[in-house]
Amino acid sequence: MPRLASPLVLAGLASSLLVVGCGPKKRAEPEAEAKQEVEVEVVETKDGAIPAPAKPSTEEAVAFVKEVDAKLRELWTAESKAAWTHATDITDEHAAAVAAASEQSMAYIGQAIKDARKFDGVEADPDTLRQLHLLKVATTLPAPTDPAKRKELAETATKLDSMYGTGKWGDCTDPESDACKNMGDAMEIISTSDDYDELLTAWEGWRTISPPMRPLYQRFVELGNEGARDIGYRDVGELWRSGYDMSPAEFEAEMERLWQQVKPLYTQLHCHARAKLGEKFGVDKVPAEGMIPAHLLGNLWAQEWPNIYDDMIPYPDQPSIDVTKGLEQAKYDELKMVKTAEGFFTSLGLDPLPETFWQRSLFVKPDDREVQCHASAWDVGYNNDLRIKMCIKIDMEDFVTIHHELGHNYYYMNYYTKPVLFQSGAHDGFHEGIGDTLALSVTPAYLNNMGLLSEVSEDPKAVINKQLADGLEKIAFLPFGLLIDRWRWGVFSGEIKPDEYNAAWWKLRNEYQGVAAPVERSEANFDPGAKYHIPANTPYSRYFLARILQFQFHKALCDAAGHEGPLHTCSIYGSEEAGKKLHAMLAMGASKPWPDALEVVAGTRKMDAGPMLEYFEPLQGYLSEQNQDRRCGW
Ligand code: X8Z
Ligand code: ZN
């Protein structure tokens, strides 16, 4: 994620609107805002007439924005520092410090948003007007005005985050024993085991961490919604959907439009994966026309499926594309993986990461304390104090995630001189898409150059192998990326009631992903809580958008790099021309509406899944052939 919009976000905490590595904030005028009543001081004149309130001057608006910038910088930095300390050493004391800091910034921002209203319609320079606008969408967790409730919300948010970070399953009678497992253990089993029952144990085991979150989450929703109403939104979901330079309703339609563009491709991939898993586990376990059990897809949340690639390699006689072995053989350690990823960014002419990044980041899971292992990227002081926090594994998946995280850091690095409200992505999907865009250029040829793959082949069969591996990561994710916030939008709006939390979750998982719970679930479970972004309150539509945008960015940067030939063969490594375009977009931060930023890099103002479909053209051909005699869908 991006750095904390307010520090919290980062760590995943996301209370206020920080921009942490895992997610920046939002922008755009809320629909509800128009209805908001503005409190103005009304003074009757002698004859009883009520004069129109004096319109604030341009100078007052400029001064207000300047003051907000200074104050937010101070509060968000304090929050961010506390959040970093907590994320890298989860203790009750550190949690209390985060809650206290976030309470303060929540209080300030709530008031500042209300104060900003009196400048509605003011005439001022574009930067001032943009900041006035961004302020109104600058939090992912608005707090109630009542100080007791605000405190409760800050503490609840921090508690949920800690519960996730310290989640344990298995036999924890002795928490130090090997029988007591953590998230990493569950991920390891799900990604490597072929044993149906062992997979199921890990899948169910991890989900035992979340039922205790349920009452807290329910209260969190109530309090967050109260805060949202206080600043003129119907609920938290509407506030989130207001961050895209369009109305919340238009944003919903935009998400749906993009999903419809890619849905047929997902259905094809699902169909083929289901057939292959049916061959592996038996059609009694994976029915030919039904849903895929969620624990068989190689990922604890079934969100990305590259770990089942080995079960479905199209052409096994082609050279291996498994980089994990290469990383081990070339004796890569965590530091070398990060250095190599940085090398990709500098090859484009971007600056190296600051020295402090190397001193202050956390790359390795410490064994003397609890840390929030979910990867994130930070600019703790909004002043190029860049860091990542990640429990790096030496494998391809984490090599890609490191690029993802550094994408956030490079965004921060290129806009940190701007006002804090501009220190965000053009929208949050941009922030999530930068590192992924570069990772699309981590091609077999590049890896071969780096000594991480011993052999590359240009045989069309080798291309299909690579396309399938990519598709299992990129295409498989799409419905997951969409449904997380469809669930939360429903929860925040009240359409999904607390006694339907789990059922509604599985309804969406079934409908969009064609993935089913492997054992019966009920309202005694709280499966959403076992996914980081729910307890951390990090909005998720950003990742869906990033999956689509990264192919748009990739195509545009490949054009800038002078690439010729099919899109999937392009690597922008070493292209300063591509780097210049990317830099121009990064340096804008959130200072302009996102279509302006998209135009700078891609020459269009519209998000479009076309480049993603183009990239996967060879795979589409392969999948339709494979699925010829199958009935796809569920
Ligand atoms: O949370 C992340 C990043 C940090 S912003 C590691 N991602 C999503 C997830 O893990 O669920 C990246 C892809 C989707
Ligand atoms: Zn991210």
PDB file of N, CA and C and ligand atoms in Angstrom, residues 1 21-23 303-304 374-376 401 404-405 408 432 477 480 531-533 540 543 547, ligand 1:
ATOM      1  N   MET A   1       0.812  -1.174   0.000  1.00  0.00           N
ATOM      2  CA  MET A   1       0.000   0.000   0.000  1.00  0.00           C
ATOM      3  C   MET A   1       0.846   1.225   0.000  1.00  0.00           C
ATOM      4  N   GLY A  21       1.484   2.173   3.060  1.00  0.00           N
ATOM      5  CA  GLY A  21       1.853   1.375   1.927  1.00  0.00           C
ATOM      6  C   GLY A  21       0.709   0.610   1.447  1.00  0.00           C
ATOM      7  N   CYS A  22      -0.178   0.300   2.284  1.00  0.00           N
ATOM      8  CA  CYS A  22      -1.261  -0.483   1.800  1.00  0.00           C
ATOM      9  C   CYS A  22      -2.436   0.343   1.503  1.00  0.00           C
ATOM     10  N   GLY A  23      -2.295   1.573   1.303  1.00  0.00           N
ATOM     11  CA  GLY A  23      -3.466   2.225   0.815  1.00  0.00           C
ATOM     12  C   GLY A  23      -3.582   3.652   1.189  1.00  0.00           C
ATOM     13  N   GLN A 303      -7.227 -16.070  -3.328  1.00  0.00           N
ATOM     14  CA  GLN A 303      -7.292 -14.799  -4.059  1.00  0.00           C
ATOM     15  C   GLN A 303      -6.401 -14.776  -5.293  1.00  0.00           C
ATOM     16  N   GLU A 304      -5.294 -15.480  -5.241  1.00  0.00           N
ATOM     17  CA  GLU A 304      -4.396 -15.606  -6.390  1.00  0.00           C
ATOM     18  C   GLU A 304      -3.972 -17.062  -6.413  1.00  0.00           C
ATOM     19  N   HIS A 374       1.768  -8.863   7.258  1.00  0.00           N
ATOM     20  CA  HIS A 374       1.231  -8.445   5.962  1.00  0.00           C
ATOM     21  C   HIS A 374       2.091  -7.280   5.436  1.00  0.00           C
ATOM     22  N   ALA A 375       2.600  -7.441   4.209  1.00  0.00           N
ATOM     23  CA  ALA A 375       3.562  -6.470   3.677  1.00  0.00           C
ATOM     24  C   ALA A 375       2.971  -5.067   3.555  1.00  0.00           C
ATOM     25  N   SER A 376       3.784  -4.068   3.849  1.00  0.00           N
ATOM     26  CA  SER A 376       3.346  -2.684   3.650  1.00  0.00           C
ATOM     27  C   SER A 376       4.556  -1.791   3.403  1.00  0.00           C
ATOM     28  N   THR A 401       6.075  -9.309  -4.781  1.00  0.00           N
ATOM     29  CA  THR A 401       5.506  -8.407  -3.764  1.00  0.00           C
ATOM     30  C   THR A 401       6.496  -7.301  -3.393  1.00  0.00           C
ATOM     31  N   HIS A 404       6.034  -4.711  -5.748  1.00  0.00           N
ATOM     32  CA  HIS A 404       4.774  -4.029  -5.408  1.00  0.00           C
ATOM     33  C   HIS A 404       5.025  -2.976  -4.319  1.00  0.00           C
ATOM     34  N   GLU A 405       5.689  -3.380  -3.271  1.00  0.00           N
ATOM     35  CA  GLU A 405       5.923  -2.458  -2.149  1.00  0.00           C
ATOM     36  C   GLU A 405       6.811  -1.287  -2.569  1.00  0.00           C
ATOM     37  N   HIS A 408       5.079   1.556  -4.136  1.00  0.00           N
ATOM     38  CA  HIS A 408       4.547   2.547  -3.193  1.00  0.00           C
ATOM     39  C   HIS A 408       5.657   3.516  -2.777  1.00  0.00           C
ATOM     40  N   GLU A 432      -1.469   1.278  -5.949  1.00  0.00           N
ATOM     41  CA  GLU A 432      -1.301  -0.176  -5.876  1.00  0.00           C
ATOM     42  C   GLU A 432      -0.750  -0.768  -7.170  1.00  0.00           C
ATOM     43  N   PHE A 477      -7.322 -13.136  -9.548  1.00  0.00           N
ATOM     44  CA  PHE A 477      -7.568 -12.176  -8.465  1.00  0.00           C
ATOM     45  C   PHE A 477      -8.802 -11.292  -8.686  1.00  0.00           C
ATOM     46  N   PHE A 480     -12.097 -11.565  -6.682  1.00  0.00           N
ATOM     47  CA  PHE A 480     -11.781 -11.373  -5.262  1.00  0.00           C
ATOM     48  C   PHE A 480     -11.592  -9.881  -4.988  1.00  0.00           C
ATOM     49  N   LYS A 531      -9.131 -12.177   6.732  1.00  0.00           N
ATOM     50  CA  LYS A 531      -8.426 -11.505   5.629  1.00  0.00           C
ATOM     51  C   LYS A 531      -7.993 -10.133   6.144  1.00  0.00           C
ATOM     52  N   TYR A 532      -6.696  -9.893   6.082  1.00  0.00           N
ATOM     53  CA  TYR A 532      -6.068  -8.703   6.664  1.00  0.00           C
ATOM     54  C   TYR A 532      -6.835  -7.388   6.513  1.00  0.00           C
ATOM     55  N   HIS A 533      -7.273  -7.108   5.272  1.00  0.00           N
ATOM     56  CA  HIS A 533      -7.814  -5.773   5.001  1.00  0.00           C
ATOM     57  C   HIS A 533      -9.132  -5.494   5.705  1.00  0.00           C
ATOM     58  N   TYR A 540     -10.445  -2.014  -0.508  1.00  0.00           N
ATOM     59  CA  TYR A 540      -9.893  -3.064  -1.368  1.00  0.00           C
ATOM     60  C   TYR A 540     -10.151  -2.851  -2.858  1.00  0.00           C
ATOM     61  N   TYR A 543      -7.216  -2.599  -5.302  1.00  0.00           N
ATOM     62  CA  TYR A 543      -6.433  -3.707  -5.874  1.00  0.00           C
ATOM     63  C   TYR A 543      -7.065  -4.210  -7.166  1.00  0.00           C
ATOM     64  N   ARG A 547      -5.140  -4.006 -10.793  1.00  0.00           N
ATOM     65  CA  ARG A 547      -4.909  -5.143 -11.713  1.00  0.00           C
ATOM     66  C   ARG A 547      -5.182  -4.728 -13.148  1.00  0.00           C
TER      67      ARG A 547
HETATM   68  O1  X8Z B   1      -2.179  -6.048   0.524  1.00  0.00           O
HETATM   69  C1  X8Z B   1      -1.524  -6.121  -0.496  1.00  0.00           C
HETATM   70  C2  X8Z B   1      -0.089  -5.607  -0.537  1.00  0.00           C
HETATM   71  C3  X8Z B   1       0.108  -4.445   0.344  1.00  0.00           C
HETATM   72  S1  X8Z B   1      -0.757  -3.053  -0.177  1.00  0.00           S
HETATM   73  C4  X8Z B   1       0.850  -6.706  -0.090  1.00  0.00           C
HETATM   74  N1  X8Z B   1      -2.041  -6.715  -1.606  1.00  0.00           N
HETATM   75  C5  X8Z B   1      -3.386  -7.277  -1.618  1.00  0.00           C
HETATM   76  C6  X8Z B   1      -3.497  -8.494  -0.717  1.00  0.00           C
HETATM   77  O2  X8Z B   1      -2.468  -9.034  -0.312  1.00  0.00           O
HETATM   78  O3  X8Z B   1      -4.622  -8.925  -0.444  1.00  0.00           O
HETATM   79  C7  X8Z B   1      -1.380  -6.836  -2.893  1.00  0.00           C
HETATM   80  C8  X8Z B   1      -2.323  -7.620  -3.745  1.00  0.00           C
HETATM   81  C9  X8Z B   1      -3.652  -7.640  -3.054  1.00  0.00           C
END
